Short mmCIF file of C-alpha atoms in Angstrom, two decimals:
data_model
loop_
_atom_site.label_atom_id
_atom_site.label_comp_id
_atom_site.label_asym_id
_atom_site.label_seq_id
_atom_site.Cartn_x
_atom_site.Cartn_y
_atom_site.Cartn_z
CA UNK A 12 -4.16 -11.23 5.13
CA UNK A 13 -4.38 -8.91 8.13
CA UNK A 14 -2.55 -5.87 6.78
CA UNK A 15 -1.09 -4.38 3.60
CA UNK A 16 1.53 -1.63 3.40
CA UNK A 17 3.35 -0.01 0.51
CA UNK A 18 7.05 0.72 0.41
CA UNK A 19 8.29 3.93 -1.18
CA UNK A 20 10.75 4.06 -4.09
CA UNK A 21 13.30 2.76 -4.71
CA UNK A 22 11.71 -0.40 -3.27
CA UNK A 23 8.26 0.33 -4.76
CA UNK A 24 6.79 -2.86 -3.36
CA UNK A 25 3.87 -4.08 -1.28
CA UNK A 26 4.01 -6.10 1.91
CA UNK A 27 1.28 -8.33 3.30
CA UNK A 28 0.93 -9.49 6.90
CA UNK A 29 -0.89 -12.77 7.41
CA UNK A 30 -2.58 -15.03 9.93
CA UNK A 31 -0.21 -17.86 9.01
CA UNK A 32 2.59 -16.13 11.02
CA UNK A 33 4.28 -14.81 7.88
CA UNK A 34 4.62 -11.65 5.89
CA UNK A 35 5.50 -11.37 2.22
CA UNK A 36 7.26 -8.63 0.28
CA UNK A 37 5.82 -8.32 -3.24
CA UNK A 38 8.01 -6.73 -5.95
CA UNK A 39 6.83 -6.10 -9.47
CA UNK A 40 9.56 -7.32 -11.80
CA UNK A 41 11.00 -5.09 -14.50
CA UNK A 42 9.80 -4.60 -17.09
CA UNK A 43 6.27 -4.37 -15.79
CA UNK A 44 3.81 -6.79 -17.30
CA UNK A 45 0.18 -6.45 -18.22
CA UNK A 46 -1.68 -7.65 -16.28
CA UNK A 47 0.75 -6.92 -13.44
CA UNK A 48 2.54 -9.82 -11.79
CA UNK A 49 4.40 -9.73 -8.51
CA UNK A 50 7.28 -11.83 -7.16
CA UNK A 51 6.95 -12.68 -3.44
CA UNK A 52 9.73 -12.88 -0.88
CA UNK A 53 8.72 -14.78 2.26
CA UNK A 54 9.32 -13.16 5.65
CA UNK A 55 9.02 -15.89 8.28
CA UNK A 56 10.22 -15.34 11.84
CA UNK A 57 7.05 -14.74 13.88
CA UNK A 58 5.32 -17.55 15.77
CA UNK A 59 1.77 -16.14 15.66
CA UNK A 60 -0.44 -13.89 13.48
CA UNK A 61 1.45 -11.00 11.85
CA UNK A 62 -0.86 -8.05 12.56
CA UNK A 63 1.03 -5.06 11.17
CA UNK A 64 3.72 -3.99 8.73
CA UNK A 65 5.26 -0.58 8.08
CA UNK A 66 8.13 0.84 6.05
CA UNK A 67 10.87 2.44 8.14
CA UNK A 68 12.45 5.29 6.20
CA UNK A 69 16.12 5.67 7.05
CA UNK A 70 17.94 8.98 6.76
CA UNK A 71 20.84 9.72 4.47
CA UNK A 72 19.53 7.81 1.49
CA UNK A 73 19.91 4.40 3.14
CA UNK A 74 17.45 1.83 1.79
CA UNK A 75 14.24 1.55 3.80
CA UNK A 76 13.59 -1.27 6.22
CA UNK A 77 10.36 -3.10 6.77
CA UNK A 78 9.00 -3.63 10.29
CA UNK A 79 6.53 -6.42 11.06
CA UNK A 80 4.70 -6.93 14.36
CA UNK A 81 2.82 -9.90 15.67
CA UNK A 82 0.50 -11.41 18.23
CA UNK A 83 3.66 -13.17 19.48
CA UNK A 84 4.62 -9.74 21.01
CA UNK A 85 7.66 -9.32 18.77
CA UNK A 86 8.86 -6.87 16.14
CA UNK A 87 11.20 -7.86 13.31
CA UNK A 88 13.09 -5.54 10.96
CA UNK A 89 13.67 -6.81 7.43
CA UNK A 90 15.88 -5.71 4.55
CA UNK A 91 14.07 -4.37 1.52
CA UNK A 92 16.16 -5.63 -1.36
CA UNK A 93 15.81 -5.64 -5.09
CA UNK A 94 13.27 -8.05 -6.55
CA UNK A 95 14.45 -11.47 -7.54
CA UNK A 96 14.33 -12.41 -11.19
CA UNK A 97 10.97 -13.95 -11.96
CA UNK A 98 10.61 -17.39 -13.42
CA UNK A 99 7.69 -19.74 -13.87
CA UNK A 100 9.23 -21.93 -11.14
CA UNK A 101 9.04 -19.01 -8.67
CA UNK A 102 5.38 -18.44 -9.42
CA UNK A 103 4.62 -22.10 -8.71
CA UNK A 104 6.85 -22.68 -5.67
CA UNK A 105 6.96 -21.35 -2.14
CA UNK A 106 8.95 -18.12 -2.03
CA UNK A 107 12.47 -18.29 -0.64
CA UNK A 108 12.56 -16.99 2.96
CA UNK A 109 14.93 -14.28 4.19
CA UNK A 110 16.07 -13.63 7.75
CA UNK A 111 15.28 -10.49 9.74
CA UNK A 112 18.09 -7.97 10.29
CA UNK A 113 17.02 -7.33 13.88
CA UNK A 114 14.37 -8.52 16.32
CA UNK A 115 12.77 -7.33 19.54
CA UNK A 116 11.34 -10.57 20.98
CA UNK A 117 9.36 -9.04 23.88
CA UNK A 118 8.54 -5.60 22.52
CA UNK A 119 5.17 -5.60 24.34
CA UNK A 120 3.51 -7.75 27.03
CA UNK A 121 0.55 -8.59 24.75
CA UNK A 122 -0.15 -8.77 21.00
CA UNK A 123 1.18 -5.91 18.87
CA UNK A 124 -1.52 -4.63 16.54
CA UNK A 125 -0.12 -1.50 14.85
CA UNK A 126 3.11 0.04 13.57
CA UNK A 127 3.81 3.51 12.19
CA UNK A 128 6.92 5.29 10.91
CA UNK A 129 7.68 8.56 12.69
CA UNK A 130 9.70 11.63 11.75
CA UNK A 131 12.80 12.20 13.84
CA UNK A 132 12.12 14.50 16.79
CA UNK A 133 13.96 17.85 16.96
CA UNK A 134 17.50 17.41 18.20
CA UNK A 135 17.57 13.65 17.52
CA UNK A 136 20.59 11.95 16.01
CA UNK A 137 20.04 12.44 12.26
CA UNK A 138 21.34 8.93 11.51
CA UNK A 139 18.44 7.28 13.38
CA UNK A 140 15.03 6.21 12.06
CA UNK A 141 12.02 6.17 14.39
CA UNK A 142 8.79 4.15 14.53
CA UNK A 143 5.99 3.42 16.98
CA UNK A 144 4.28 0.19 17.96
CA UNK A 145 0.92 -0.21 19.71
CA UNK A 146 -0.29 -3.28 21.53
CA UNK A 147 -3.15 -4.86 23.39
CA UNK A 148 -1.12 -4.15 26.53
CA UNK A 149 -2.48 -0.57 26.30
CA UNK A 150 0.91 0.93 25.44
CA UNK A 151 2.48 2.77 22.52
CA UNK A 152 6.23 2.41 22.34
CA UNK A 153 8.69 4.52 20.37
CA UNK A 154 11.71 2.80 18.77
CA UNK A 155 14.83 3.99 16.99
#
């Protein structure tokens, strides 16, 4: 695991970014159990290490998105849905993968190593969400 990020309510989940070119979204099923258990959702679209993950808060009460960034120079945006119902089969099997909502295949010219959500700048379209990516290409890029 290369990175961990938390998603705000209503998602209230964790995401892990891994060296196996995947990320996983971890929901705690309701009702909560003791000790806590989490149900993973696989996020597989990168072709190299996933170095960073960040929640992207959308305006107007829209559900948040999750951004992942990789050594493959790409960024993927993922839906953050409700947790799947847990079963013993899910705990023992590979999680079911989901597809990204959007991708930027050549976001940087070298590995991307960091992501951060940003507040909207003054005068920006209030329907847009903003985030930044940083890479080994010595650049920081702003996205909406």
